[in-house]
Coordinates of C-alpha atoms (C1' of nucleotides) in Angstrom, one line a residue:
Chain P
X1 CA 79.3 82.9 113.2
X2 CA 78.5 84.9 116.3
X3 CA 81.3 85.4 118.7
X4 CA 81.5 86.6 122.3
X5 CA 82.5 90.2 122.8
X6 CA 86.3 90.7 123.2
X7 CA 87.7 92.8 126.0
X8 CA 88.8 95.6 123.8
X9 CA 85.4 95.8 122.2
X10 CA 83.8 96.1 125.6
X11 CA 86.2 99.0 126.4
X12 CA 85.2 100.8 123.2
X13 CA 81.6 100.5 124.1
X14 CA 82.1 101.7 127.6
X15 CA 83.3 105.0 126.3
X16 CA 80.0 105.7 124.6
X17 CA 77.9 108.1 126.6
X18 CA 75.1 105.5 126.7
X19 CA 77.1 103.0 128.6
X20 CA 79.6 105.2 130.5
X21 CA 77.7 105.7 133.7
X22 CA 76.0 102.3 134.3
X23 CA 77.2 100.1 137.1
X24 CA 80.1 97.7 136.4
X25 CA 78.1 94.7 137.4
X26 CA 75.4 95.5 134.9
X27 CA 77.8 96.4 132.1
X28 CA 79.6 93.1 132.6
X29 CA 76.4 91.1 132.6
X30 CA 75.4 92.8 129.4
X31 CA 78.7 92.0 127.8
X32 CA 78.5 88.4 128.8
X33 CA 75.3 88.0 126.8
X34 CA 76.5 90.1 123.8
X35 CA 77.5 88.7 120.4
X36 CA 79.9 90.2 117.9
X37 CA 79.5 89.4 114.3
X38 CA 81.3 90.5 111.1
X39 CA 79.3 91.3 108.0
X40 CA 80.3 91.9 104.3
X41 CA 79.0 95.0 102.6
X42 CA 75.5 95.2 101.4
X43 CA 74.0 92.8 103.9
X44 CA 70.6 93.4 105.4
X45 CA 70.9 93.5 109.1
X46 CA 67.3 94.1 110.1
X47 CA 64.1 94.6 108.2
X48 CA 61.4 97.1 109.2
X49 CA 58.5 95.3 110.9
X50 CA 60.7 92.7 112.6
X51 CA 60.6 92.4 116.4
X52 CA 63.4 94.3 118.0
X53 CA 65.4 91.3 119.4
X54 CA 68.7 93.1 119.6
X55 CA 70.1 96.5 120.2
X56 CA 72.8 96.9 117.5
X57 CA 76.1 98.6 118.1
X58 CA 78.2 99.4 115.0
X59 CA 81.8 98.8 116.1
X60 CA 83.5 99.2 112.7
X61 CA 82.4 99.9 109.1
X62 CA 79.2 101.7 108.2
X63 CA 75.5 101.1 108.0
X64 CA 72.5 102.6 106.4
X65 CA 69.1 102.9 107.9
X66 CA 66.4 103.0 105.2
X67 CA 62.6 102.7 104.9
X68 CA 60.3 101.4 102.2
X69 CA 56.7 101.8 101.2
X70 CA 54.8 100.7 98.2
X71 CA 57.9 99.7 96.3
X72 CA 59.7 103.0 97.0
X73 CA 62.7 103.3 99.2
X74 CA 64.5 106.1 101.0
X75 CA 67.6 106.5 103.0
X76 CA 66.9 107.6 106.6
X77 CA 70.3 107.8 108.2
X78 CA 73.9 106.7 108.0
X79 CA 75.5 105.2 111.0
X80 CA 79.2 105.5 111.8
X81 CA 81.2 103.7 114.5
X82 CA 81.0 103.6 117.4
X83 CA 77.3 104.1 117.8
X84 CA 74.1 102.2 118.5
X85 CA 71.0 102.1 116.4
X86 CA 67.4 101.1 116.9
X87 CA 67.4 102.1 120.5
X88 CA 63.8 103.3 120.5
X89 CA 62.4 100.0 119.3
X90 CA 64.4 98.2 122.0
X91 CA 63.2 100.6 124.7
X92 CA 59.5 100.1 123.7
X93 CA 59.8 96.4 122.7
X94 CA 58.2 97.5 119.4
X95 CA 58.9 96.5 115.8
X96 CA 61.7 98.2 113.9
X97 CA 60.5 101.2 111.9
X98 CA 63.5 101.1 109.6
X99 CA 65.6 98.5 107.9
X100 CA 69.4 98.5 108.1
X101 CA 72.1 97.2 105.8
X102 CA 75.9 97.3 105.9
X103 CA 77.6 99.8 103.6
X104 CA 81.1 98.4 104.1
X105 CA 82.6 95.4 105.8
X106 CA 81.3 95.9 109.3
X107 CA 81.7 94.6 112.9
X108 CA 78.5 94.7 114.9
X109 CA 77.7 93.9 118.5
X110 CA 74.3 92.5 119.2
X111 CA 72.9 93.1 122.7
X112 CA 69.7 91.1 123.4
X113 CA 66.9 93.6 123.9
X114 CA 65.5 91.8 126.8
X115 CA 68.8 92.2 128.7
X116 CA 69.0 95.9 127.8
X117 CA 65.4 96.4 129.1
X118 CA 66.0 94.4 132.2
X119 CA 69.1 96.5 133.1
X120 CA 67.4 99.7 132.2
X121 CA 64.8 98.8 134.7
X122 CA 67.3 98.2 137.5
X123 CA 70.1 100.7 136.8
X124 CA 69.0 104.4 137.2
X125 CA 72.3 105.7 135.7
X126 CA 71.7 103.6 132.6
X127 CA 68.1 104.7 132.2
X128 CA 69.2 108.4 132.6
X129 CA 71.7 107.8 129.8
X130 CA 69.1 106.3 127.6
X131 CA 66.9 109.4 128.2
X132 CA 69.7 111.6 127.1
X133 CA 70.4 109.5 124.0
X134 CA 66.8 109.2 123.0
X135 CA 66.2 112.9 123.4
X136 CA 69.2 113.5 121.2
X137 CA 67.9 111.1 118.6
X138 CA 64.5 112.7 118.7
X139 CA 66.0 116.1 118.2
X140 CA 68.0 114.9 115.2
X141 CA 64.9 113.6 113.5
X142 CA 63.0 116.8 114.2
X143 CA 65.9 118.8 112.6
X144 CA 65.7 116.5 109.6
X145 CA 62.0 117.1 109.2
X146 CA 62.6 120.8 109.4
X147 CA 65.2 120.7 106.6
X148 CA 62.9 118.5 104.5
X149 CA 59.9 120.7 104.8
X150 CA 61.5 124.2 104.9
X151 CA 64.3 123.9 102.3
X152 CA 64.6 123.1 98.6
X153 CA 66.8 120.3 97.5
X154 CA 69.7 122.6 96.6
X155 CA 69.5 124.2 100.0
X156 CA 69.6 120.9 101.8
X157 CA 72.7 119.9 99.8
X158 CA 74.4 123.2 100.6
X159 CA 73.8 122.8 104.3
X160 CA 74.9 119.2 104.2
X161 CA 78.2 120.2 102.5
X162 CA 78.8 123.0 105.0
X163 CA 78.3 120.5 107.9
X164 CA 80.8 118.1 106.3
X165 CA 83.2 121.0 105.6
X166 CA 83.2 122.2 109.1
X167 CA 83.6 118.7 110.5
X168 CA 86.6 118.1 108.2
X169 CA 88.3 121.3 109.3
X170 CA 90.2 122.5 106.2
X171 CA 89.4 123.0 102.5
X172 CA 88.8 119.5 101.0
X173 CA 86.9 116.4 102.1
X174 CA 85.4 113.3 100.6
X175 CA 81.7 112.4 100.6
X176 CA 81.3 109.6 103.1
X177 CA 78.7 107.8 101.0
X178 CA 77.8 107.2 97.3
X179 CA 76.0 110.0 95.7
X180 CA 72.9 107.9 95.0
X181 CA 72.5 107.3 98.7
X182 CA 73.3 110.9 99.6
X183 CA 70.5 111.9 97.1
X184 CA 68.1 109.6 98.8
X185 CA 69.1 110.8 102.2
X186 CA 68.6 114.4 101.1
X187 CA 65.2 113.5 99.6
X188 CA 66.0 113.8 95.9
X189 CA 66.9 111.7 92.9
X190 CA 70.5 111.1 91.8
X191 CA 69.8 113.1 88.7
X192 CA 68.7 116.1 90.7
X193 CA 71.7 115.8 93.1
X194 CA 74.0 116.1 90.1
X195 CA 72.1 119.2 89.0
X196 CA 72.1 120.7 92.5
X197 CA 75.9 120.2 92.7
X198 CA 76.2 122.2 89.5
X199 CA 74.0 124.9 90.8
X200 CA 76.4 125.3 93.7
X201 CA 79.5 125.9 91.5
X202 CA 78.9 129.6 91.4
X203 CA 79.1 129.5 95.2
X204 CA 82.6 128.1 95.2
X205 CA 81.8 124.4 95.4
X206 CA 83.9 122.0 93.3
X207 CA 83.0 118.3 93.2
X208 CA 85.2 115.8 91.4
X209 CA 84.1 112.2 92.0
X210 CA 83.6 112.0 95.7
X211 CA 86.1 114.8 96.5
X212 CA 84.6 118.1 97.5
X213 CA 86.4 121.4 97.7
X214 CA 84.8 124.5 99.1
X215 CA 86.6 127.7 98.2
X216 CA 84.9 130.1 100.6
X217 CA 82.5 129.2 103.3
X218 CA 80.9 132.6 103.5
X219 CA 79.6 132.6 100.0
X220 CA 77.9 129.3 100.3
X221 CA 76.5 130.2 103.7
X222 CA 74.7 133.1 102.3
X223 CA 72.7 130.7 100.3
X224 CA 72.5 127.9 102.8
X225 CA 71.7 129.9 105.9
X226 CA 72.7 127.2 108.3
X227 CA 71.3 127.4 111.8
X228 CA 72.0 125.6 115.1
X229 CA 68.3 124.8 115.2
X230 CA 68.6 122.6 112.1
X231 CA 72.2 121.9 111.2
X232 CA 74.3 121.1 114.2
X233 CA 73.8 117.3 114.1
X234 CA 76.5 115.0 112.9
X235 CA 76.3 113.2 109.6
Chain Q
X1 CA 48.3 135.5 135.7
X2 CA 50.0 132.3 136.6
X3 CA 48.2 130.2 139.2
X4 CA 49.1 127.2 141.3
X5 CA 47.9 123.8 140.1
X6 CA 44.5 122.8 141.4
X7 CA 43.9 119.3 142.9
X8 CA 41.8 118.1 140.0
X9 CA 44.4 119.3 137.5
X10 CA 47.0 117.3 139.4
X11 CA 44.8 114.2 139.2
X12 CA 44.4 114.5 135.5
X13 CA 48.1 114.8 135.1
X14 CA 48.8 111.8 137.3
X15 CA 46.8 109.7 134.8
X16 CA 49.3 110.3 132.1
X17 CA 51.7 107.4 131.5
X18 CA 54.5 109.8 132.0
X19 CA 53.6 110.7 135.6
X20 CA 51.7 107.5 136.6
X21 CA 54.5 105.6 138.1
X22 CA 56.6 108.2 139.9
X23 CA 56.8 108.4 143.7
X24 CA 54.1 110.4 145.4
X25 CA 56.6 112.6 147.2
X26 CA 58.2 113.5 143.9
X27 CA 54.9 114.1 142.1
X28 CA 53.7 116.3 144.9
X29 CA 56.9 118.4 144.9
X30 CA 56.6 118.8 141.2
X31 CA 53.0 120.0 141.6
X32 CA 53.9 122.4 144.3
X33 CA 56.3 124.2 141.8
X34 CA 53.9 124.0 138.9
X35 CA 51.9 126.9 137.4
X36 CA 48.7 126.8 135.5
X37 CA 47.9 129.5 133.0
X38 CA 45.0 130.2 130.6
X39 CA 45.7 131.5 127.1
X40 CA 43.5 132.9 124.4
X41 CA 43.7 131.4 120.9
X42 CA 46.7 132.3 118.6
X43 CA 49.1 133.1 121.4
X44 CA 52.8 132.2 121.0
X45 CA 53.8 130.0 124.0
X46 CA 57.4 129.3 123.1
X47 CA 59.7 130.3 120.3
X48 CA 62.3 128.0 118.8
X49 CA 65.8 128.8 120.1
X50 CA 64.6 129.8 123.5
X51 CA 66.0 128.0 126.5
X52 CA 63.7 125.2 127.7
X53 CA 62.7 126.6 131.0
X54 CA 59.4 124.8 131.3
X55 CA 57.9 121.4 130.4
X56 CA 54.5 122.3 129.0
X57 CA 51.4 120.2 129.7
X58 CA 48.3 121.0 127.6
X59 CA 45.4 120.5 130.0
X60 CA 42.7 121.9 127.8
X61 CA 42.3 123.4 124.3
X62 CA 44.8 122.8 121.5
X63 CA 48.2 123.8 120.4
X64 CA 50.3 123.8 117.3
X65 CA 54.1 123.1 117.1
X66 CA 55.7 124.8 114.2
X67 CA 59.1 125.6 112.8
X68 CA 60.5 128.4 110.7
X69 CA 63.5 129.0 108.5
X70 CA 64.4 131.9 106.2
X71 CA 60.9 133.4 106.3
X72 CA 59.1 130.1 105.7
X73 CA 57.0 128.3 108.3
X74 CA 55.7 124.7 108.6
X75 CA 53.4 123.0 111.0
X76 CA 55.2 120.2 112.8
X77 CA 52.5 118.7 115.1
X78 CA 49.2 119.4 116.7
X79 CA 48.9 118.8 120.5
X80 CA 45.7 117.7 122.1
X81 CA 44.9 117.4 125.8
X82 CA 46.1 115.9 128.0
X83 CA 49.7 115.7 126.8
X84 CA 53.1 117.2 127.3
X85 CA 55.2 118.8 124.7
X86 CA 58.9 119.8 124.4
X87 CA 60.0 116.9 126.7
X88 CA 63.2 116.3 124.7
X89 CA 64.4 119.9 125.1
X90 CA 63.7 119.7 128.9
X91 CA 65.5 116.3 129.2
X92 CA 68.7 117.7 127.5
X93 CA 68.5 121.2 128.8
X94 CA 68.7 122.3 125.2
X95 CA 66.9 125.1 123.3
X96 CA 63.5 124.4 121.8
X97 CA 63.6 123.2 118.2
X98 CA 60.0 124.2 117.6
X99 CA 57.8 127.1 118.4
X100 CA 54.3 126.6 119.9
X101 CA 51.1 128.6 119.8
X102 CA 47.6 128.0 121.1
X103 CA 44.9 127.2 118.5
X104 CA 42.0 127.6 120.9
X105 CA 41.5 129.0 124.4
X106 CA 43.9 126.7 126.3
X107 CA 44.8 125.8 129.8
X108 CA 48.5 124.9 130.2
X109 CA 50.5 123.7 133.1
X110 CA 54.1 124.8 133.3
X111 CA 56.6 122.5 135.1
X112 CA 60.0 124.1 135.7
X113 CA 62.5 122.1 133.7
X114 CA 65.1 122.2 136.5
X115 CA 62.6 120.4 138.7
X116 CA 61.7 117.8 136.1
X117 CA 65.4 117.1 135.6
X118 CA 66.1 116.9 139.3
X119 CA 63.3 114.4 139.9
X120 CA 64.2 112.4 136.8
X121 CA 67.7 112.0 138.3
X122 CA 66.4 110.7 141.6
X123 CA 63.2 108.8 140.6
X124 CA 64.0 105.6 138.6
X125 CA 60.3 105.0 137.8
X126 CA 60.0 108.5 136.4
X127 CA 63.1 108.2 134.3
X128 CA 61.8 104.9 132.9
X129 CA 58.5 106.6 132.0
X130 CA 60.4 109.3 130.2
X131 CA 62.3 106.7 128.3
X132 CA 59.1 105.2 127.1
X133 CA 57.6 108.6 126.2
X134 CA 60.7 109.8 124.3
X135 CA 61.0 106.5 122.4
X136 CA 57.3 107.0 121.4
X137 CA 57.9 110.6 120.3
X138 CA 61.0 109.5 118.4
X139 CA 59.0 106.8 116.6
X140 CA 56.3 109.3 115.7
X141 CA 58.7 111.6 114.1
X142 CA 60.4 108.8 112.2
X143 CA 57.0 107.7 110.9
X144 CA 56.3 111.3 109.8
X145 CA 59.6 111.4 107.9
X146 CA 58.7 108.2 106.2
X147 CA 55.3 109.6 105.0
X148 CA 57.0 112.8 103.8
X149 CA 59.7 111.1 101.8
X150 CA 57.8 108.1 100.5
X151 CA 54.4 109.4 99.6
X152 CA 52.9 112.1 97.4
X153 CA 50.7 114.8 98.9
X154 CA 47.5 113.1 97.9
X155 CA 48.7 109.8 99.5
X156 CA 49.6 111.6 102.7
X157 CA 46.1 113.1 102.8
X158 CA 44.5 109.8 102.1
X159 CA 46.3 108.2 105.0
X160 CA 45.6 111.1 107.3
X161 CA 41.9 110.8 106.5
X162 CA 41.9 107.0 107.1
X163 CA 43.5 107.5 110.5
X164 CA 40.9 110.1 111.5
X165 CA 38.1 107.9 110.1
X166 CA 39.3 104.9 112.2
X167 CA 39.7 107.0 115.3
X168 CA 36.2 108.4 114.9
X169 CA 34.6 105.0 114.5
X170 CA 31.7 105.6 112.2
X171 CA 31.1 107.3 108.9
X172 CA 31.6 111.0 109.4
X173 CA 34.0 113.2 111.4
X174 CA 35.2 116.8 111.5
X175 CA 38.7 117.9 110.6
X176 CA 40.2 118.9 114.0
X177 CA 42.1 121.9 112.5
X178 CA 41.8 124.5 109.8
X179 CA 42.6 123.3 106.3
X180 CA 45.5 125.7 105.9
X181 CA 47.2 124.2 108.9
X182 CA 46.4 120.7 107.8
X183 CA 48.0 121.5 104.5
X184 CA 51.2 122.8 106.2
X185 CA 51.3 119.7 108.5
X186 CA 51.0 117.4 105.4
X187 CA 53.7 119.4 103.6
X188 CA 51.7 121.1 100.9
X189 CA 50.0 124.4 100.2
X190 CA 46.3 125.1 101.0
X191 CA 45.6 125.2 97.2
X192 CA 47.1 121.8 96.7
X193 CA 45.2 120.4 99.7
X194 CA 41.9 121.5 98.0
X195 CA 43.0 119.8 94.8
X196 CA 44.0 116.6 96.7
X197 CA 40.6 116.5 98.3
X198 CA 39.0 116.6 94.9
X199 CA 41.3 113.9 93.7
X200 CA 40.0 111.7 96.5
X201 CA 36.3 112.1 95.5
X202 CA 36.4 109.1 93.2
X203 CA 37.5 107.0 96.2
X204 CA 34.4 107.9 98.2
X205 CA 35.6 110.9 100.1
X206 CA 33.2 113.8 100.5
X207 CA 34.4 117.0 102.3
X208 CA 32.0 119.8 103.0
X209 CA 33.5 122.6 105.1
X210 CA 35.3 120.8 107.8
X211 CA 33.1 117.7 107.7
X212 CA 34.4 114.6 106.1
X213 CA 32.4 111.5 105.0
X214 CA 34.1 108.4 103.8
X215 CA 31.8 106.1 102.0
X216 CA 33.9 103.0 101.9
X217 CA 37.2 102.5 103.7
X218 CA 38.4 99.7 101.4
X219 CA 38.4 101.8 98.2
X220 CA 40.4 104.6 99.8
X221 CA 42.8 102.1 101.4
X222 CA 43.7 100.6 98.1
X223 CA 45.1 104.0 97.2
X224 CA 46.4 105.0 100.6
X225 CA 48.0 101.6 101.5
X226 CA 48.2 102.4 105.3
X227 CA 50.7 100.4 107.3
X228 CA 51.3 100.1 111.0
X229 CA 54.9 101.1 110.3
X230 CA 53.9 104.6 109.3
X231 CA 50.3 105.2 110.2
X232 CA 49.4 104.0 113.7
X233 CA 50.2 107.2 115.5
X234 CA 47.5 109.6 116.7
X235 CA 46.8 112.9 115.1
Chain I
dC1 C1' 95.5 95.7 83.3
dG2 C1' 91.2 95.3 81.0
dC3 C1' 86.6 94.0 81.0
dG4 C1' 81.9 94.3 82.7
dA5 C1' 78.8 96.2 85.8
dT6 C1' 77.4 99.9 88.3
dT7 C1' 77.2 104.6 89.2
dC8 C1' 77.2 109.1 87.7
dT9 C1' 76.0 112.8 84.5
dT10 C1' 73.5 115.2 81.0
dG11 C1' 69.7 116.3 78.1
dA12 C1' 64.8 116.1 76.8
dC13 C1' 60.5 115.7 78.6
dA14 C1' 56.6 114.9 82.0
dT15 C1' 54.4 116.0 86.2
dG16 C1' 53.6 117.2 90.9
dG17 C1' 53.3 121.0 93.4
dA18 C1' 53.9 126.2 94.1
dT19 C1' 52.5 130.7 93.0
dC20 C1' 49.4 134.3 91.6
dA21 C1' 45.0 136.1 91.1
dA22 C1' 40.2 136.2 91.6
dG23 C1' 36.0 134.8 93.2
dA24 C1' 33.2 131.9 96.6
dT25 C1' 32.3 130.5 101.1
dG26 C1' 31.9 130.8 105.8
dG27 C1' 32.5 132.6 110.6
dC28 C1' 32.1 136.3 113.7
dG29 C1' 31.0 140.6 115.8
dC30 C1' 28.1 144.5 115.9
Chain U
dG1 C1' 20.8 139.6 110.1
dC2 C1' 24.3 142.1 107.9
dG3 C1' 28.8 143.1 106.6
dC4 C1' 33.5 142.3 107.0
dC5 C1' 37.4 139.6 107.1
dA6 C1' 39.8 135.4 106.9
dT7 C1' 39.7 131.1 104.8
dC8 C1' 38.9 128.2 101.1
dT9 C1' 38.5 127.1 96.2
dT10 C1' 39.4 127.3 91.4
dG11 C1' 41.9 128.3 87.2
dA12 C1' 46.1 129.8 84.8
dT13 C1' 50.8 129.7 84.8
dC14 C1' 55.5 128.7 86.4
dC15 C1' 59.0 126.2 88.6
dA16 C1' 61.2 122.5 90.9
dT17 C1' 61.8 118.0 90.7
dG18 C1' 60.9 113.3 88.8
dT19 C1' 61.4 110.2 84.8
dC20 C1' 63.4 108.3 80.8
dA21 C1' 67.2 107.5 77.9
dA22 C1' 71.9 107.6 76.5
dG23 C1' 76.6 108.3 77.1
dA24 C1' 80.7 108.9 80.4
dA25 C1' 83.1 107.9 84.3
dT26 C1' 84.3 104.8 87.9
dC27 C1' 85.0 100.6 90.5
dG28 C1' 85.7 95.8 91.3
dC29 C1' 87.5 91.7 89.9
dG30 C1' 89.8 88.2 87.4

DNA sequence: CGCGATTCTTGACATGGATCAAGATGGCGC
DNA sequence: GCGCCATCTTGATCCATGTCAAGAATCGCG
């Protein structure tokens, strides 16, 4: 059952770069037309090809963007709160290129795309924020293409682990998603992810279940060769 | 030797969606600070990692965007006139993620990034155009990722050929770039591109040199399974 | 807690694609 | 038009990765 946005949810949204600079009157009118809905895990939120009726904002939980073709499926991105997804489709009033499903119990805000576009036409600060956001998204996908085309599976895993490791701060962290999804995201099969993990053991990587320990960053980095021009994006 | 933009060059630019709607005064001021330069083939225009000092506009010729890592190189996109490239880096004032080189003798307009950003802050119509352009770019890269992760090399080639075929209109067309670059763009080696071409012969594809003939679109389409959600982008 | 379903791992094998090497083709400048 | 150089093709081989199958570990749920 869709519900109106609560005040605290609006506040959280307002902190996002995308909505921080827009005029109060526009933000309020957007919030008045927004819905908030709770979903259980594993629910399909949108399907590729559908018209982009709503800009989605993940308030809580987790979601996966994925794509399919000819019976095959691949994980394109993982969305963590608080962030929007499918902004480009909304901006262009074009069909979704990716499907989305919840990974956990999730709270999602739905902003009607027509309202977003209307306000983006009349609020220069908002359209500037959208530019920054879209440019960011674009650069993330380019980086992802670079890792896919220039690195082997094991190298992609190594760099992924280093990113997680540096985000976490100290020695150990947990994989934020199931291994089969991670494998798909990294462009390999679950079987090959298992083998790639083993191949990284000599570099000080220990994985037990979803817990990862990295003994020494420098050893792994010699293999992974992370660079700001590919690896500085989150997730 | 950099030259000021000529009037006819400005006119051509003005026809681009990106610059069509901006205010005259802003467009004129952008043109006054623009340079036009001619380059021979094979010249490096920008290198990944460099600060994005200029928004580039290809007026004539052809350019390749490519990326490197650890001694490997891959072709990311081919730019045809008249179009801009590296808009996202300019928008975010961030380093280039890709390098660019000329493929043919090319005429290129250089718009100082600071000026582009300044005008994008003060001209709502321009920033709306940038939103549309960036959303388009984003969607192109997402489509490219989908084809890379969901299709085999031969399938990618088949869909590429169908796109070219439908752009050209009738039976025959010429490959717009060397095969080795096409191979890299499609994510394979030149050797494998040769073999993939042979594998498509039974589907009515004939390639002699750079000339391609496709006997019957339907036969090839049964293999390629093109879809608007991956294949409608140009190049 | 225990059972069933899913996910994960491992091994054996198949295959797509890369690499290496050599020869054919083609474009370009003299 | 000839010769040179780069590109392209082809075949042989190798390697990375996908597939299939079976067993182990894990998770969710009653």
